[in-house]
Amino acid sequence: MKVNGFFKDVSGASRDEKRRRAAFDQADGKVVGVDPIRQTALELHPGPQKLKVTKVTDVSPTARTFRFEAVSGVLPPFQAGQYASLLFQVGEESICRPYSISSAPYMARTGEKPYFDITVRRKGPNFMPDHLFEELKEGAEVAGSLPLGHFYYESLRDSKNLVCLAGGSGITPFYSMIQEAVHGSQLPDVHITLLYGSAKSNDIIFRQELDRLEQAAPDRIRIVHILSDEPDWKGEKGFLGTEVISKYMGEDPTFFICGPQVMYRFVAKALAELKIKERRIRREVFGTPRDITRSEGYPMEAADKTFRITVRRGIHEDVIEADAKEPVAVALERAKIPFLTDCRSGECGFCRSQLISGRVFVSPDGDGRRAEDKILGWFHPCASYPLSDLTIKIPIY
Ligand SMILES: Cc1cc2nc3c(=O)[nH]c(=O)nc-3n(C[C@H](O)[C@H](O)[C@H](O)COP(=O)(O)OP(=O)(O)OC[C@H]3O[C@@H](n4cnc5c(N)ncnc54)[C@H](O)[C@@H]3O)c2cc1C
Ligand code: FES
């Protein structure tokens, strides 16, 4: 019968209950000032924190690096390849955008206060890059959450031969990784081959810096530029396809991919042809497609329509207009309804909201919803496009 008793109390709850009751009876009623475990947890995973811009540097004709210091003097540790979600004040609105951290973790602790960099590309008129290039100057303060994302080297999982496939501003997490591999401690004994696709040579971000890093560790770092739009280029030309990847990939590599969404499809085809196993491929999320109507399965009859979204948050109810080609999150931002996002790619679930009625389109490339959420009517507004009038319920902040 003892066995019976043991199974009834397999979690040990009754023993624990006795201990807790005794501790409770002996307590003197004073409030404990600091809980060291909670304090450590807060330092490692703080909520949005105040950040100050301390340096602004142009790193190519179209890209600019912004350095942020933690106003509190405490910055959580991060892995090379992770990103930050920053909340910028645009006029009266607070708008979130994610940016990969382009500085290396080892550098974060070399200044007086811990810092990190982001590098933003502006090519043509872009809503947030325009704002940052025009308005974000030294001394400005923003709020930000970090570190976010899973796009980093993990020694137990990944090969020591990393092949990084970058396109355009997708270079930023790799710049952090390469700096860390050369001068820091997070990527020891790792060999990195960077295959970096750009249109023209003056589009290459961090060109001289990458050269310098390659020269500092030539046996571990190899940089290959592939240009699609410069016929006189002496190096590799064209796109990141099967031929160029197989030429440089070496033995049993782990691929890290970061760039515009069109590049992902192109590269996926090449890696399938090269019979690379899925466990050897790591992809960074890099936002929603530029043109959702070109996504597989998009119902073209919705493309030019405008829908009405009834937005509930607590006791508030607003009715806003939404363009079928824009994610619901963008419609909320345009309507100045407070709405926070992290990945803006449908992956992390941070913006998870309730779809009470109506239909949305979710691209197969950006569908991070859990299976039961799809059944129970939850959706990720950052990567969902209206296909009818909607009624939704969003979180209150
Ligand atoms: C994980 C991750 C890391 C990233 N890292 C980098 C990086 O290192 N460097 C980099 O350059 N980019 C990076 N990006 C992309 C970056 O987050 C932005 O998407 C990019 O800078 C373009 O911003 P955007 O506002 O022009 O367009 P989007 O973010 O694509 O926004 C879509 C559109 O929203 C509209 N819009 C939104 N709000 C409003 C409003 N209130 N009023 C009017 N119009 C509005 C604009 O028309 C805009 O074009 C990253 C993205 C992800 C997901
Ligand atoms: S912000 Fe990550 S899923 Fe929407």
XYZ file of C-alpha atoms and ligand atoms in Angstrom:
454
model
C 0.000 0.000 0.000
C 3.033 2.230 0.370
C 3.452 1.982 -3.395
C -0.089 3.275 -3.797
C 0.706 6.200 -1.528
C 3.831 7.011 -3.477
C 1.969 7.139 -6.782
C -0.779 9.293 -5.303
C 1.883 11.811 -4.331
C 4.282 11.323 -7.175
C 4.992 15.069 -7.495
C 5.843 15.317 -3.792
C 3.231 18.075 -3.461
C 2.071 17.072 0.037
C 5.662 17.112 1.399
C 6.258 20.482 -0.193
C 2.965 21.786 1.132
C 4.115 20.963 4.722
C 7.420 22.776 4.232
C 5.706 25.809 2.722
C 3.115 25.961 5.518
C 5.895 25.812 8.145
C 7.838 28.591 6.363
C 4.647 30.640 6.116
C 3.918 30.231 9.867
C 7.458 31.360 10.747
C 7.473 34.386 8.400
C 7.802 37.799 10.095
C 5.563 39.621 7.580
C 8.337 41.924 6.302
C 8.421 42.537 2.538
C 11.573 41.046 1.009
C 13.367 43.910 -0.775
C 15.146 42.139 -3.631
C 14.577 38.705 -5.089
C 17.990 37.866 -6.591
C 16.564 35.317 -9.041
C 13.964 37.746 -10.322
C 16.611 40.442 -10.535
C 18.882 38.218 -12.654
C 15.938 37.186 -14.855
C 15.068 40.852 -15.397
C 18.633 41.655 -16.417
C 18.743 38.736 -18.849
C 15.238 39.295 -20.260
C 14.278 42.921 -19.639
C 11.100 44.401 -21.125
C 11.375 47.225 -23.642
C 14.134 49.510 -22.453
C 15.266 53.055 -23.143
C 18.068 53.302 -25.686
C 20.033 56.364 -26.744
C 21.568 56.885 -30.200
C 25.253 57.635 -29.618
C 26.741 57.370 -33.119
C 25.499 57.489 -36.718
C 27.801 56.319 -39.545
C 27.265 55.826 -43.283
C 28.596 52.392 -44.273
C 27.672 52.436 -47.983
C 25.930 54.933 -50.286
C 22.587 53.412 -49.209
C 23.195 52.068 -45.688
C 23.623 53.754 -42.333
C 24.662 52.307 -38.970
C 23.015 53.571 -35.775
C 24.651 52.824 -32.416
C 22.423 52.490 -29.331
C 23.477 52.595 -25.690
C 21.266 51.322 -22.886
C 20.269 54.368 -20.818
C 20.114 52.130 -17.711
C 23.656 50.942 -18.365
C 22.418 47.322 -18.545
C 22.072 45.511 -21.866
C 21.105 41.836 -21.967
C 23.656 39.491 -23.530
C 22.911 38.492 -27.130
C 24.132 35.996 -29.709
C 25.743 37.078 -32.991
C 22.847 36.914 -35.496
C 19.962 37.986 -33.217
C 17.801 41.058 -33.763
C 16.244 43.915 -31.791
C 12.692 45.215 -32.079
C 12.769 49.004 -31.876
C 9.863 51.329 -31.208
C 10.266 54.629 -33.051
C 8.210 57.772 -32.590
C 6.973 58.792 -36.051
C 4.963 61.988 -35.566
C 2.280 61.038 -33.070
C 2.609 57.317 -33.680
C 4.867 54.709 -32.088
C 5.901 52.236 -34.776
C 7.918 49.012 -34.300
C 10.456 47.617 -36.726
C 12.898 44.730 -36.250
C 16.565 45.203 -37.165
C 19.350 42.631 -36.934
C 22.158 43.598 -34.615
C 25.125 44.311 -36.874
C 27.768 44.749 -34.162
C 29.350 41.753 -32.468
C 28.491 40.649 -28.921
C 32.106 41.042 -27.751
C 31.981 44.735 -28.725
C 28.893 45.372 -26.606
C 31.001 45.538 -23.473
C 34.015 47.449 -24.747
C 32.620 50.976 -24.262
C 31.780 52.824 -21.078
C 28.156 51.721 -21.436
C 27.047 48.561 -23.259
C 25.941 49.197 -26.838
C 24.822 47.554 -30.067
C 24.528 48.686 -33.694
C 21.864 48.257 -36.340
C 22.467 48.969 -40.030
C 19.550 50.179 -42.106
C 19.340 50.219 -45.880
C 17.382 52.903 -47.724
C 16.798 52.153 -51.376
C 14.110 54.287 -52.942
C 11.283 55.653 -50.807
C 10.825 53.424 -47.736
C 8.605 54.369 -44.832
C 10.833 53.563 -41.850
C 14.295 53.904 -43.478
C 13.247 57.388 -44.710
C 12.232 58.339 -41.203
C 15.432 56.963 -39.634
C 17.757 58.607 -42.179
C 16.008 61.973 -41.807
C 15.141 62.053 -38.118
C 17.210 59.651 -36.022
C 20.202 61.697 -34.889
C 22.756 61.349 -32.113
C 21.126 61.943 -28.733
C 17.671 60.664 -29.805
C 15.983 58.128 -27.515
C 13.911 55.125 -28.559
C 12.490 52.061 -26.819
C 13.687 48.594 -27.781
C 13.473 44.893 -26.918
C 16.348 42.505 -27.397
C 17.688 39.968 -27.991
C 15.187 38.252 -30.289
C 15.280 35.417 -32.816
C 17.001 32.061 -33.249
C 19.349 32.873 -36.115
C 22.701 32.132 -34.510
C 25.398 29.487 -34.469
C 24.836 26.656 -32.014
C 27.847 24.374 -31.607
C 25.805 21.273 -30.662
C 23.609 21.588 -33.727
C 25.631 23.235 -36.496
C 28.661 22.192 -38.521
C 31.906 24.112 -37.988
C 31.803 24.902 -41.687
C 29.257 27.734 -42.037
C 28.182 28.912 -45.449
C 26.351 32.230 -45.119
C 24.139 33.240 -48.033
C 23.339 36.951 -47.866
C 21.395 39.301 -50.117
C 21.299 43.122 -49.786
C 20.702 44.302 -46.222
C 20.612 40.597 -45.181
C 24.368 41.016 -44.589
C 23.782 42.525 -41.118
C 23.549 39.362 -38.946
C 26.524 37.890 -40.831
C 28.599 40.993 -40.219
C 27.994 40.450 -36.504
C 28.878 36.732 -36.763
C 32.062 37.320 -38.767
C 33.317 40.018 -36.390
C 32.578 37.721 -33.457
C 34.317 34.769 -35.173
C 37.462 36.844 -35.773
C 37.717 38.827 -32.538
C 35.183 37.408 -30.049
C 34.500 34.113 -28.302
C 31.052 32.912 -29.485
C 32.167 31.156 -32.690
C 35.458 29.431 -31.807
C 37.120 27.268 -34.522
C 34.325 28.037 -36.972
C 35.064 28.549 -40.668
C 32.782 31.012 -42.421
C 32.291 31.364 -46.157
C 30.137 34.371 -46.977
C 28.463 34.372 -50.391
C 27.075 37.885 -50.612
C 24.783 38.822 -53.485
C 24.366 42.485 -54.458
C 23.209 44.258 -57.624
C 26.284 46.476 -58.139
C 29.601 46.934 -56.343
C 28.534 50.211 -54.737
C 25.526 48.398 -53.203
C 27.857 46.205 -51.118
C 27.454 47.070 -47.439
C 30.593 46.847 -45.213
C 32.807 46.153 -48.249
C 36.114 47.371 -46.767
C 35.269 46.085 -43.300
C 34.590 42.592 -44.676
C 37.902 42.675 -46.586
C 39.718 43.599 -43.386
C 38.075 40.766 -41.441
C 39.030 38.269 -44.161
C 42.636 39.498 -44.045
C 42.688 39.199 -40.248
C 41.756 35.484 -40.353
C 42.308 34.206 -43.926
C 42.285 30.543 -42.860
C 38.813 30.886 -41.266
C 36.979 33.603 -43.206
C 36.287 33.710 -46.941
C 34.260 36.496 -48.550
C 32.825 36.049 -52.044
C 30.804 38.838 -53.681
C 28.334 37.900 -56.415
C 27.024 40.782 -58.497
C 23.926 40.528 -60.667
C 24.051 43.866 -62.438
C 27.667 44.781 -63.183
C 28.949 43.083 -66.371
C 32.559 44.343 -65.841
C 32.860 42.834 -62.341
C 35.959 40.635 -62.106
C 34.511 38.253 -59.500
C 31.426 36.012 -59.468
C 28.445 37.267 -61.484
C 24.756 36.415 -61.511
C 22.633 35.141 -58.608
C 23.173 32.824 -55.641
C 22.450 29.585 -57.504
C 23.531 25.953 -57.529
C 26.765 26.547 -59.428
C 28.289 29.198 -57.210
C 27.099 27.538 -53.978
C 28.551 24.128 -54.917
C 31.846 25.796 -55.915
C 32.409 27.302 -52.443
C 30.423 25.193 -49.961
C 33.107 22.700 -48.881
C 32.304 19.638 -46.803
C 29.117 19.114 -44.777
C 28.264 22.802 -44.271
C 25.479 24.394 -42.277
C 23.823 27.072 -44.398
C 22.625 30.331 -42.868
C 20.378 32.365 -45.196
C 19.337 35.993 -44.828
C 18.047 38.349 -47.495
C 14.924 39.415 -49.366
C 12.142 36.827 -49.654
C 12.687 36.259 -53.401
C 16.221 35.117 -52.605
C 14.905 32.439 -50.202
C 12.931 30.739 -52.968
C 15.863 30.892 -55.366
C 18.297 29.526 -52.798
C 15.849 26.821 -51.616
C 15.791 25.431 -55.154
C 19.598 25.395 -55.338
C 19.962 23.679 -51.938
C 17.363 21.065 -52.924
C 19.341 20.355 -56.106
C 22.474 19.982 -53.989
C 20.557 17.539 -51.715
C 21.283 19.547 -48.570
C 19.404 18.154 -45.573
C 16.851 20.464 -43.940
C 18.681 20.189 -40.569
C 21.681 21.870 -42.223
C 19.674 24.954 -43.291
C 18.923 27.945 -41.027
C 16.828 30.830 -42.313
C 16.390 34.287 -40.816
C 12.943 35.819 -41.106
C 13.223 39.094 -43.007
C 9.735 40.573 -43.067
C 6.766 40.123 -45.357
C 6.955 39.936 -49.168
C 7.229 43.219 -51.044
C 4.228 42.177 -53.184
C 1.887 39.722 -51.478
C -0.110 39.153 -54.680
C 2.866 37.188 -56.042
C 2.696 34.714 -53.141
C 1.602 31.162 -53.858
C -2.190 30.822 -53.503
C -3.028 34.545 -53.257
C -6.599 35.090 -54.543
C -6.112 37.821 -57.159
C -9.790 38.879 -57.059
C -9.101 40.480 -53.624
C -5.985 42.403 -54.693
C -7.432 45.865 -55.418
C -10.082 45.916 -52.711
C -10.339 47.882 -49.494
C -11.985 46.287 -46.472
C -13.332 47.471 -43.136
C -11.811 46.091 -39.958
C -13.689 46.341 -36.669
C -10.973 46.414 -34.038
C -11.802 45.532 -30.445
C -9.369 46.145 -27.606
C -10.805 46.008 -24.120
C -13.841 48.271 -24.040
C -12.720 50.214 -27.160
C -14.054 49.487 -30.617
C -12.782 51.227 -33.787
C -13.646 50.694 -37.425
C -10.727 51.243 -39.813
C -10.043 50.804 -43.519
C -7.506 48.267 -44.744
C -5.893 47.763 -48.121
C -5.963 44.087 -49.216
C -2.267 44.258 -50.163
C -1.089 45.392 -46.714
C -0.831 43.304 -43.553
C -3.500 43.975 -40.910
C -0.729 45.257 -38.582
C 0.124 48.042 -41.056
C -3.570 49.035 -41.296
C -3.645 49.297 -37.477
C -0.473 51.436 -37.479
C -1.837 53.748 -40.174
C -5.005 54.165 -38.109
C -2.828 55.086 -35.086
C -4.113 52.154 -33.041
C -1.395 51.089 -30.564
C -0.115 47.736 -31.773
C 3.240 46.157 -30.947
C 5.168 43.687 -33.098
C 8.511 41.917 -32.932
C 9.446 39.800 -35.971
C 6.844 41.262 -38.410
C 7.202 38.019 -40.322
C 4.420 35.872 -38.801
C 6.960 33.753 -36.970
C 7.288 34.694 -33.301
C 3.613 34.925 -32.247
C 4.157 38.176 -30.300
C 1.324 39.977 -32.167
C -1.105 37.005 -31.844
C -4.693 38.319 -31.928
C -8.201 36.958 -32.288
C -9.956 36.779 -35.652
C -13.610 36.908 -34.639
C -15.032 37.052 -38.166
C -13.860 37.380 -41.757
C -11.088 35.837 -43.854
C -7.376 36.610 -44.140
C -4.626 35.446 -46.475
C -1.457 34.121 -44.872
C 1.473 33.406 -47.171
C 2.861 29.864 -46.789
C 6.288 31.513 -46.273
C 5.057 33.500 -43.261
C 2.650 31.189 -41.467
C 4.004 30.654 -37.954
C 0.579 30.005 -36.387
C 0.188 26.957 -34.173
C -2.139 24.285 -35.572
C -4.735 24.765 -32.828
C -4.645 28.561 -33.271
C -5.692 28.110 -36.902
C -8.694 26.060 -35.756
C -9.603 28.303 -32.811
C -9.468 31.595 -34.753
C -6.182 33.203 -33.708
C -3.952 34.928 -36.229
C -0.765 36.990 -36.570
C -1.777 40.426 -37.967
C 1.811 41.257 -38.997
C 1.675 38.611 -41.749
C -2.066 38.363 -42.507
C -3.839 40.208 -45.331
C -7.592 40.924 -45.301
C -9.726 39.067 -47.861
C -13.060 40.365 -46.494
C -14.339 42.745 -43.828
C -12.954 41.581 -40.486
C -13.737 41.777 -36.798
C -10.630 41.298 -34.677
C -9.631 41.539 -31.030
C -6.115 42.775 -30.292
C -4.126 42.930 -27.031
C -4.139 46.070 -24.872
C -0.706 47.462 -23.923
C 14.233 39.923 -38.260
C 14.383 41.106 -39.189
C 15.605 41.766 -39.250
C 15.758 42.857 -40.101
N 16.970 43.471 -40.159
C 17.159 44.501 -41.022
C 18.443 45.117 -41.151
O 19.407 44.730 -40.485
N 18.559 46.176 -42.009
C 17.504 46.642 -42.769
O 17.672 47.618 -43.515
N 16.284 46.060 -42.673
C 16.093 45.008 -41.822
N 14.848 44.433 -41.715
C 13.706 45.061 -42.437
C 13.156 46.229 -41.581
O 12.532 45.732 -40.418
C 12.107 47.076 -42.323
O 11.097 46.233 -42.788
C 12.709 47.851 -43.473
O 13.588 48.830 -42.950
C 11.654 48.514 -44.348
O 10.805 49.291 -43.555
P 9.465 49.948 -44.182
O 8.760 50.634 -43.099
O 9.826 50.763 -45.379
O 8.675 48.733 -44.773
P 7.872 47.542 -44.025
O 8.494 47.294 -42.708
O 7.848 46.486 -45.015
O 6.447 48.213 -43.831
C 5.490 48.103 -44.878
C 4.875 49.399 -45.263
O 4.154 49.893 -44.187
C 3.709 51.186 -44.549
N 3.451 51.862 -43.301
C 3.645 51.282 -42.129
N 3.239 52.084 -41.146
C 2.816 53.176 -41.686
C 2.300 54.383 -41.142
N 2.140 54.561 -39.867
N 1.967 55.354 -41.978
C 2.146 55.167 -43.294
N 2.628 54.050 -43.853
C 2.963 53.057 -43.061
C 4.737 51.735 -45.485
O 4.125 52.004 -46.734
C 5.720 50.581 -45.606
O 6.279 50.516 -46.875
C 14.673 43.323 -40.902
C 13.442 42.657 -40.827
C 13.307 41.556 -39.991
C 11.982 40.846 -39.947
S 5.289 40.093 -34.630
Fe 6.035 38.073 -34.742
S 4.277 36.997 -35.408
Fe 3.683 39.054 -35.569
